Each structure stands twice: as C-alpha cells, then as structure tokens.
Amino acid sequence: MPLWLPWPLPSGWLFSGLRLAGDERTGTVATVLALSGPNPLPEADPLSLLEHTGADLLLVAEQPGVGLGAHLAGLTDVDPGSVIVESSRHRMADLKLVAAGHDAPLWTVEVPAECAAYVGEAAGVWLWVLLWPVHAAAVLLEPFELIDTRDPGLELDLPYGAPSPRLSPPPTD
C-alpha cells in the first residue's frame, strides 16, 4: 500500500501525522499521511483571517471497498467507484498529480465536510486528496510529485509539526 508524500513539500508545510488501517490477516489496506501548513489563500476564507488558522492536507491510499478516504471526507459511501466512473464518462479530470512518475488524474468529489476532495487511482489503489479549508486546494498548484515513502533509497528529512486533529478518532460517548 503506497504511503504518498508530496516532494518537495509545499513551502511552509510540515508532516503532521500518519495512520494505517488493516490487521494481521489482511495487512495494511489503507494509509493516510497528514500535512499542515499555511493557508495559501487566507483572503478567500474570512474565518482564516480572523483566527489565523492554517490548512490541512490528507493523502489517503486505500484498496477498493475500505472506505477510509470517504469517511475522512464526511461521506457515507465506502467506495468512490461510481463517482469516478460517472465523472470520467462526462468530463476530463479536474486535477492531475504525478504519483511515482505517472500521471494520476483526479476528480472532484462533492462532500458534506468543509473541505476540497479529489479522488482517482494511483499505483492500483484509490488516491484521495483532502484539503481544509476548501481554498487550501490552491497548494496543489505548487510543483511537486507524490513519492511513495516505502521506496528504497529515500533519505528524507521531514519537518514535523503538531499532530493533525483530522486524524484524531471521534469522541466516544
């Protein structure tokens, strides 16, 4: 299962978390890498100007049917397959990133959360790109490639930030 990281990191962004999903029987079936950084368009988000809030980026890689990306985006569906099939029939991809040297077309997904959500396929699994606030998607215009941190020979010196609240489990009652 890929563990995607934009490299080089967008200016001012920090590694802020990692989560894996799976068990001993199935192995890892999903990964999430979190980054936090400055909101690239604070003027587009009045709340950001008032509270000096930053931005969050989650990169999710998951096998079909897992549903972690959909859950983090606030959706009730498990798999984006029908959204992608329908979108790709009627329109070009909304965004293209390079993942492990290959183009990864991504389509916008309508989500109830206050985030920008894109989904597509990279390395044979679903790739979700989730950003808060919505206008933080402007960071995707910066030049970077998604690298798989599992690849041998990588020597990365990542700047670390505070843990992302986007990866915290929901409170239990």
XYZ file of N, CA and C in Angstrom:
519
model
N 0.857 -1.178 0.000
C 0.000 0.000 0.000
C 0.898 1.234 0.000
N 0.761 2.107 -0.995
C 1.609 3.299 -1.039
C 1.378 4.207 0.176
N 2.403 4.919 0.539
C 2.314 5.974 1.551
C 2.823 7.227 0.862
N 1.873 8.003 0.304
C 2.214 9.138 -0.554
C 2.659 10.355 0.249
N 3.654 11.041 -0.297
C 4.171 12.283 0.276
C 4.483 13.232 -0.869
N 3.975 14.471 -0.828
C 4.355 15.425 -1.873
C 5.807 15.848 -1.655
N 6.606 15.755 -2.733
C 8.015 16.110 -2.591
C 8.479 16.896 -3.787
N 9.124 18.031 -3.571
C 9.401 18.603 -2.260
C 8.108 19.076 -1.596
N 8.169 19.165 -0.276
C 6.990 19.647 0.458
C 6.638 21.050 -0.007
N 5.344 21.378 -0.057
C 4.967 22.761 -0.346
C 5.599 23.695 0.689
N 5.890 24.894 0.279
C 6.573 25.868 1.134
C 5.817 26.093 2.450
N 6.533 25.906 3.563
C 5.967 26.145 4.887
C 5.153 24.992 5.447
N 5.044 23.875 4.745
C 4.221 22.755 5.201
C 5.043 21.783 6.020
N 4.372 21.110 6.965
C 5.013 20.201 7.906
C 4.283 18.864 7.942
N 5.031 17.804 8.189
C 4.434 16.490 8.414
C 3.690 16.546 9.743
N 2.416 16.115 9.747
C 1.637 16.220 10.984
C 0.880 14.943 11.355
N 1.181 13.838 10.698
C 0.549 12.606 11.144
C 0.535 11.507 10.113
N 0.295 10.303 10.635
C 0.263 9.109 9.822
C -0.681 8.118 10.480
N -1.501 7.471 9.681
C -2.377 6.404 10.171
C -2.366 5.276 9.150
N -2.466 4.059 9.659
C -2.563 2.864 8.826
C -3.828 2.114 9.214
N -4.450 1.463 8.248
C -5.626 0.629 8.531
C -5.352 -0.768 8.020
N -5.767 -1.755 8.795
C -5.589 -3.147 8.422
C -5.422 -3.993 9.666
N -5.120 -5.255 9.465
C -4.896 -6.146 10.600
C -3.869 -7.207 10.200
N -3.615 -8.136 11.124
C -2.600 -9.152 10.853
C -2.977 -10.063 9.691
N -4.259 -10.279 9.486
C -4.710 -11.163 8.423
C -4.615 -10.487 7.055
N -5.091 -9.251 6.954
C -5.138 -8.561 5.662
C -3.886 -7.738 5.381
N -3.132 -7.399 6.413
C -2.026 -6.463 6.231
C -2.589 -5.055 6.108
N -1.772 -4.129 5.677
C -2.213 -2.735 5.529
C -3.111 -2.621 4.304
N -4.315 -2.075 4.507
C -5.258 -1.888 3.402
C -5.485 -0.407 3.090
N -4.980 0.476 3.955
C -5.109 1.916 3.719
C -4.036 2.661 4.504
N -3.572 3.772 3.925
C -2.625 4.655 4.598
C -3.129 6.082 4.486
N -2.813 6.872 5.492
C -3.125 8.305 5.461
C -1.897 9.047 5.951
N -1.450 10.023 5.174
C -0.371 10.901 5.586
C -0.940 12.298 5.676
N -0.684 12.978 6.790
C -1.221 14.322 7.019
C -0.102 15.354 6.980
N -0.401 16.486 6.365
C 0.484 17.641 6.351
C -0.318 18.855 6.805
N 0.353 19.777 7.450
C -0.276 21.034 7.852
C 0.627 22.175 7.412
N -0.002 23.279 7.055
C 0.785 24.419 6.599
C -0.049 25.671 6.512
N 0.531 26.711 5.939
C -0.199 27.973 5.814
C -1.308 27.861 4.772
N -2.415 28.508 5.037
C -3.499 28.571 4.062
C -2.992 29.395 2.878
N -2.925 28.817 1.668
C -2.384 29.562 0.536
C -3.264 30.725 0.080
N -4.537 30.728 0.451
C -5.450 31.809 0.074
C -6.261 32.277 1.283
N -5.610 32.850 2.298
C -6.370 33.234 3.503
C -7.446 34.275 3.221
N -7.229 35.106 2.207
C -8.227 36.129 1.895
C -9.516 35.528 1.362
N -9.475 34.306 0.868
C -10.671 33.623 0.359
C -11.488 32.995 1.484
N -10.927 32.937 2.665
C -11.589 32.320 3.812
C -11.602 33.310 4.970
N -12.699 34.076 5.143
C -12.740 35.098 6.195
C -12.419 34.558 7.586
N -12.848 33.341 7.898
C -12.565 32.760 9.203
C -11.058 32.613 9.408
N -10.357 32.271 8.333
C -8.910 32.108 8.407
C -8.239 33.420 8.790
N -8.738 34.524 8.258
C -8.154 35.823 8.584
C -8.395 36.186 10.034
N -9.574 35.859 10.545
C -9.909 36.201 11.923
C -9.167 35.345 12.936
N -9.044 34.058 12.647
C -8.479 33.139 13.626
C -7.045 32.725 13.304
N -6.479 33.223 12.213
C -5.126 32.858 11.799
C -4.972 31.338 11.710
N -5.984 30.695 11.132
C -5.935 29.244 11.006
C -5.086 28.858 9.804
N -4.540 27.680 9.863
C -3.744 27.160 8.767
C -4.571 26.268 7.883
N -3.890 25.358 7.231
C -4.542 24.443 6.307
C -4.040 23.024 6.580
N -4.845 22.055 6.190
C -4.503 20.643 6.359
C -4.669 19.917 5.036
N -3.790 18.948 4.809
C -3.829 18.107 3.622
C -3.701 16.662 4.069
N -4.645 15.826 3.639
C -4.565 14.386 3.887
C -4.437 13.677 2.547
N -3.471 12.771 2.461
C -3.298 11.912 1.290
C -3.624 10.494 1.713
N -4.677 9.943 1.132
C -5.159 8.609 1.506
C -4.946 7.663 0.328
N -4.325 6.527 0.609
C -4.227 5.442 -0.366
C -4.980 4.266 0.242
N -5.884 3.674 -0.528
C -6.653 2.567 0.034
C -7.101 1.599 -1.044
N -7.233 0.345 -0.638
C -7.785 -0.661 -1.525
C -9.281 -0.376 -1.720
N -9.832 -0.759 -2.866
C -11.270 -0.581 -3.072
C -12.070 -1.260 -1.962
N -13.132 -0.580 -1.540
C -14.026 -1.139 -0.535
C -13.653 -0.846 0.905
N -12.539 -0.178 1.148
C -12.128 0.110 2.524
C -12.947 1.260 3.110
N -13.028 2.383 2.406
C -13.870 3.491 2.852
C -13.222 4.519 3.750
N -11.922 4.428 4.000
C -11.281 5.392 4.892
C -11.283 6.802 4.301
N -10.946 6.928 3.018
C -10.957 8.238 2.383
C -12.342 8.864 2.402
N -13.345 8.069 2.086
C -14.722 8.562 2.105
C -15.112 9.000 3.509
N -14.742 8.220 4.509
C -15.054 8.562 5.900
C -14.400 9.889 6.295
N -13.124 10.047 5.977
C -12.425 11.284 6.333
C -13.011 12.491 5.609
N -13.595 12.263 4.424
C -14.225 13.343 3.664
C -15.657 13.615 4.113
N -16.176 12.798 5.038
C -17.529 13.005 5.541
C -18.607 12.324 4.731
N -18.241 11.358 3.895
C -19.223 10.645 3.075
C -19.698 9.375 3.778
N -20.877 8.918 3.401
C -21.386 7.667 3.956
C -21.074 6.485 3.046
N -20.808 6.742 1.751
C -20.433 5.668 0.836
C -19.047 5.159 1.203
N -18.791 3.911 0.866
C -17.491 3.321 1.170
C -16.506 3.539 0.033
N -16.981 3.448 -1.197
C -16.090 3.417 -2.341
C -16.462 4.507 -3.341
N -15.483 5.224 -3.906
C -15.791 6.287 -4.867
C -15.976 5.784 -6.291
N -15.974 4.483 -6.492
C -16.012 3.909 -7.837
C -17.091 4.479 -8.731
N -18.325 4.545 -8.257
C -19.419 5.041 -9.101
C -19.234 6.517 -9.435
N -18.700 7.290 -8.494
C -18.449 8.720 -8.739
C -17.415 8.875 -9.844
N -16.344 8.088 -9.771
C -15.274 8.180 -10.758
C -15.752 7.724 -12.127
N -16.466 6.625 -12.186
C -16.957 6.118 -13.470
C -17.855 7.161 -14.118
N -18.787 7.712 -13.361
C -19.707 8.716 -13.897
C -18.963 9.978 -14.318
N -18.045 10.459 -13.477
C -17.293 11.674 -13.784
C -16.416 11.501 -15.015
N -15.717 10.385 -15.106
C -14.783 10.194 -16.210
C -15.499 10.019 -17.550
N -16.760 9.611 -17.517
C -17.538 9.492 -18.759
C -17.912 10.857 -19.311
N -18.145 11.809 -18.411
C -18.713 13.089 -18.823
C -17.737 14.248 -18.833
N -16.589 14.095 -18.202
C -15.665 15.231 -18.169
C -14.238 14.766 -17.904
N -13.346 15.649 -18.278
C -11.925 15.399 -18.039
C -11.660 15.497 -16.540
N -10.518 14.986 -16.134
C -10.121 15.086 -14.727
C -10.007 16.553 -14.330
N -10.339 16.847 -13.080
C -10.249 18.210 -12.568
C -8.822 18.583 -12.182
N -8.020 17.572 -11.929
C -6.671 17.794 -11.426
C -5.810 16.609 -11.836
N -4.566 16.866 -12.151
C -3.625 15.779 -12.412
C -2.400 15.993 -11.547
N -2.086 14.997 -10.755
C -0.850 14.998 -9.995
C 0.044 13.925 -10.588
N 1.317 13.992 -10.281
C 2.243 12.945 -10.678
C 2.524 12.111 -9.439
N 2.248 10.815 -9.527
C 2.463 9.899 -8.409
C 3.413 8.803 -8.881
N 4.577 8.730 -8.249
C 5.591 7.732 -8.596
C 5.927 7.761 -10.091
N 6.013 8.970 -10.634
C 6.396 9.126 -12.032
C 5.291 8.953 -13.047
N 4.063 8.711 -12.607
C 2.932 8.504 -13.516
C 1.843 9.537 -13.241
N 1.184 9.978 -14.315
C 0.054 10.891 -14.140
C -1.052 10.201 -13.354
N -1.622 10.942 -12.419
C -2.742 10.434 -11.625
C -3.895 11.426 -11.767
N -4.823 11.171 -12.707
C -5.970 12.070 -12.848
C -6.894 11.946 -11.644
N -7.382 13.091 -11.182
C -8.265 13.136 -10.015
C -9.509 13.937 -10.361
N -10.636 13.507 -9.788
C -11.903 14.191 -9.985
C -12.395 14.746 -8.664
N -13.063 15.879 -8.744
C -13.669 16.489 -7.567
C -14.810 15.619 -7.081
N -14.901 15.465 -5.775
C -15.998 14.735 -5.159
C -16.753 15.720 -4.273
N -18.065 15.770 -4.445
C -18.890 16.620 -3.584
C -18.961 15.980 -2.207
N -18.580 16.734 -1.183
C -18.555 16.201 0.173
C -19.281 17.154 1.114
N -19.858 16.613 2.194
C -20.538 17.474 3.151
C -19.570 18.259 4.039
N -18.343 17.782 4.172
C -17.364 18.464 5.020
C -16.908 19.750 4.340
N -16.365 20.656 5.122
C -15.848 21.917 4.596
C -14.441 21.707 4.048
N -14.325 20.776 3.099
C -13.007 20.505 2.536
C -13.103 20.384 1.028
N -11.940 20.433 0.396
C -11.847 20.117 -1.024
C -11.466 18.644 -1.103
N -12.161 17.884 -1.928
C -11.917 16.445 -2.020
C -11.747 16.042 -3.473
N -10.663 15.326 -3.728
C -10.373 14.788 -5.055
C -10.083 13.301 -4.896
N -10.465 12.525 -5.903
C -10.194 11.085 -5.853
C -9.880 10.575 -7.251
N -8.994 9.608 -7.285
C -8.597 8.965 -8.525
C -7.860 7.686 -8.182
N -7.057 7.215 -9.118
C -6.324 5.969 -8.904
C -4.845 6.222 -9.134
N -4.029 5.643 -8.271
C -2.572 5.705 -8.434
C -1.994 4.411 -7.861
N -1.107 3.799 -8.579
C -0.452 2.556 -8.156
C -1.454 1.438 -7.848
N -2.573 1.430 -8.578
C -3.542 0.354 -8.439
C -4.488 0.452 -7.258
N -4.481 1.571 -6.547
C -5.389 1.773 -5.410
C -5.994 3.176 -5.501
N -7.041 3.406 -4.709
C -7.649 4.738 -4.675
C -6.689 5.733 -4.042
N -6.653 6.912 -4.616
C -5.909 8.039 -4.055
C -6.909 9.145 -3.760
N -7.019 9.488 -2.481
C -7.844 10.610 -2.048
C -6.927 11.758 -1.661
N -7.273 12.972 -2.079
C -6.569 14.180 -1.682
C -7.621 15.078 -1.030
N -7.476 15.296 0.269
C -8.447 16.079 1.043
C -7.743 17.296 1.630
N -8.366 18.475 1.489
C -7.762 19.712 1.990
C -8.775 20.548 2.741
N -8.363 21.113 3.863
C -9.161 22.046 4.655
C -8.372 23.321 4.826
N -9.002 24.484 4.738
C -10.328 24.751 4.186
C -10.338 24.513 2.680
N -11.487 24.684 2.073
C -11.663 24.400 0.651
C -10.609 25.110 -0.199
N -10.341 26.372 0.101
C -9.414 27.157 -0.722
C -7.962 26.719 -0.573
N -7.686 25.857 0.389
C -6.320 25.338 0.538
C -5.925 24.477 -0.656
N -6.887 24.111 -1.490
C -6.581 23.330 -2.690
C -5.610 24.075 -3.608
N -5.469 25.378 -3.425
C -4.508 26.145 -4.223
C -3.082 25.637 -4.030
N -2.800 24.987 -2.908
C -1.453 24.456 -2.675
C -1.112 23.375 -3.702
N -2.114 22.767 -4.308
C -1.878 21.728 -5.304
C -1.298 22.295 -6.599
N -1.274 23.613 -6.718
C -0.664 24.247 -7.887
C 0.850 24.339 -7.766
N 1.369 24.107 -6.557
C 2.815 24.132 -6.364
C 3.439 22.914 -7.037
N 4.668 23.080 -7.545
C 5.295 21.940 -8.231
C 5.836 20.903 -7.246
N 5.268 19.726 -7.296
C 5.763 18.599 -6.507
C 5.295 17.309 -7.160
N 5.891 16.221 -6.743
C 5.480 14.897 -7.175
C 5.131 14.104 -5.925
N 4.137 13.247 -6.022
C 3.850 12.344 -4.919
C 4.843 11.195 -4.994
N 5.600 11.027 -3.921
C 6.543 9.911 -3.867
C 6.015 8.905 -2.856
N 6.351 7.655 -3.075
C 5.951 6.597 -2.159
C 7.076 6.435 -1.148
N 6.805 6.765 0.090
C 7.851 6.755 1.118
C 8.382 5.357 1.407
N 7.737 4.329 0.863
C 8.232 2.962 1.048
C 9.373 2.635 0.090
N 9.563 3.475 -0.938
C 10.594 3.192 -1.937
C 11.972 3.176 -1.288
N 12.793 2.194 -1.652
C 14.133 2.109 -1.060
C 15.023 3.269 -1.518
N 15.948 3.626 -0.663
C 16.933 4.644 -1.007
C 16.514 6.070 -0.741
N 15.303 6.293 -0.273
C 14.872 7.655 0.026
C 15.491 8.111 1.344
N 16.085 9.264 1.322
C 16.618 9.862 2.549
C 15.912 11.194 2.729
N 14.842 11.160 3.489
C 14.007 12.344 3.678
C 14.246 12.933 5.061
N 14.361 14.234 5.107
C 14.475 14.943 6.375
C 13.222 15.815 6.487
N 12.175 15.234 7.078
C 10.882 15.917 7.131
C 10.793 16.853 8.329
N 10.267 18.049 8.112
C 9.955 18.905 9.255
C 8.645 18.427 9.882
N 8.624 18.294 11.200
C 7.457 17.794 11.909
C 6.712 18.935 12.583
N 5.388 18.848 12.566
C 4.544 19.818 13.249
C 3.677 19.117 14.279
N 2.759 19.868 14.845
C 1.824 19.303 15.819
C 0.942 18.258 15.138
N 0.520 17.232 15.877
C -0.352 16.204 15.279
C -1.633 16.812 14.707
N -2.015 16.328 13.558
C -3.223 16.836 12.886
C -4.478 16.372 13.613
N -5.367 17.299 13.933
C -6.640 16.891 14.534
C -7.527 16.134 13.551
N -7.216 16.204 12.254
C -8.002 15.491 11.237
C -7.859 13.976 11.363
N -6.799 13.516 12.049
C -6.569 12.095 12.202
C -7.001 11.566 13.566
N -7.487 12.449 14.412
C -7.917 12.038 15.752
C -9.203 11.243 15.661
N -9.325 10.191 16.467
C -10.582 9.443 16.457
C -11.706 10.307 17.039
N -12.938 10.077 16.573
C -14.056 10.857 17.108
C -14.256 10.533 18.589
N -14.761 11.491 19.364
C -15.000 11.227 20.775
C -16.073 10.158 20.957
N -15.894 9.342 21.971
C -16.895 8.311 22.273
C -17.736 8.762 23.447
N -18.989 8.405 23.394
C -19.905 8.809 24.481
C -20.105 7.687 25.456
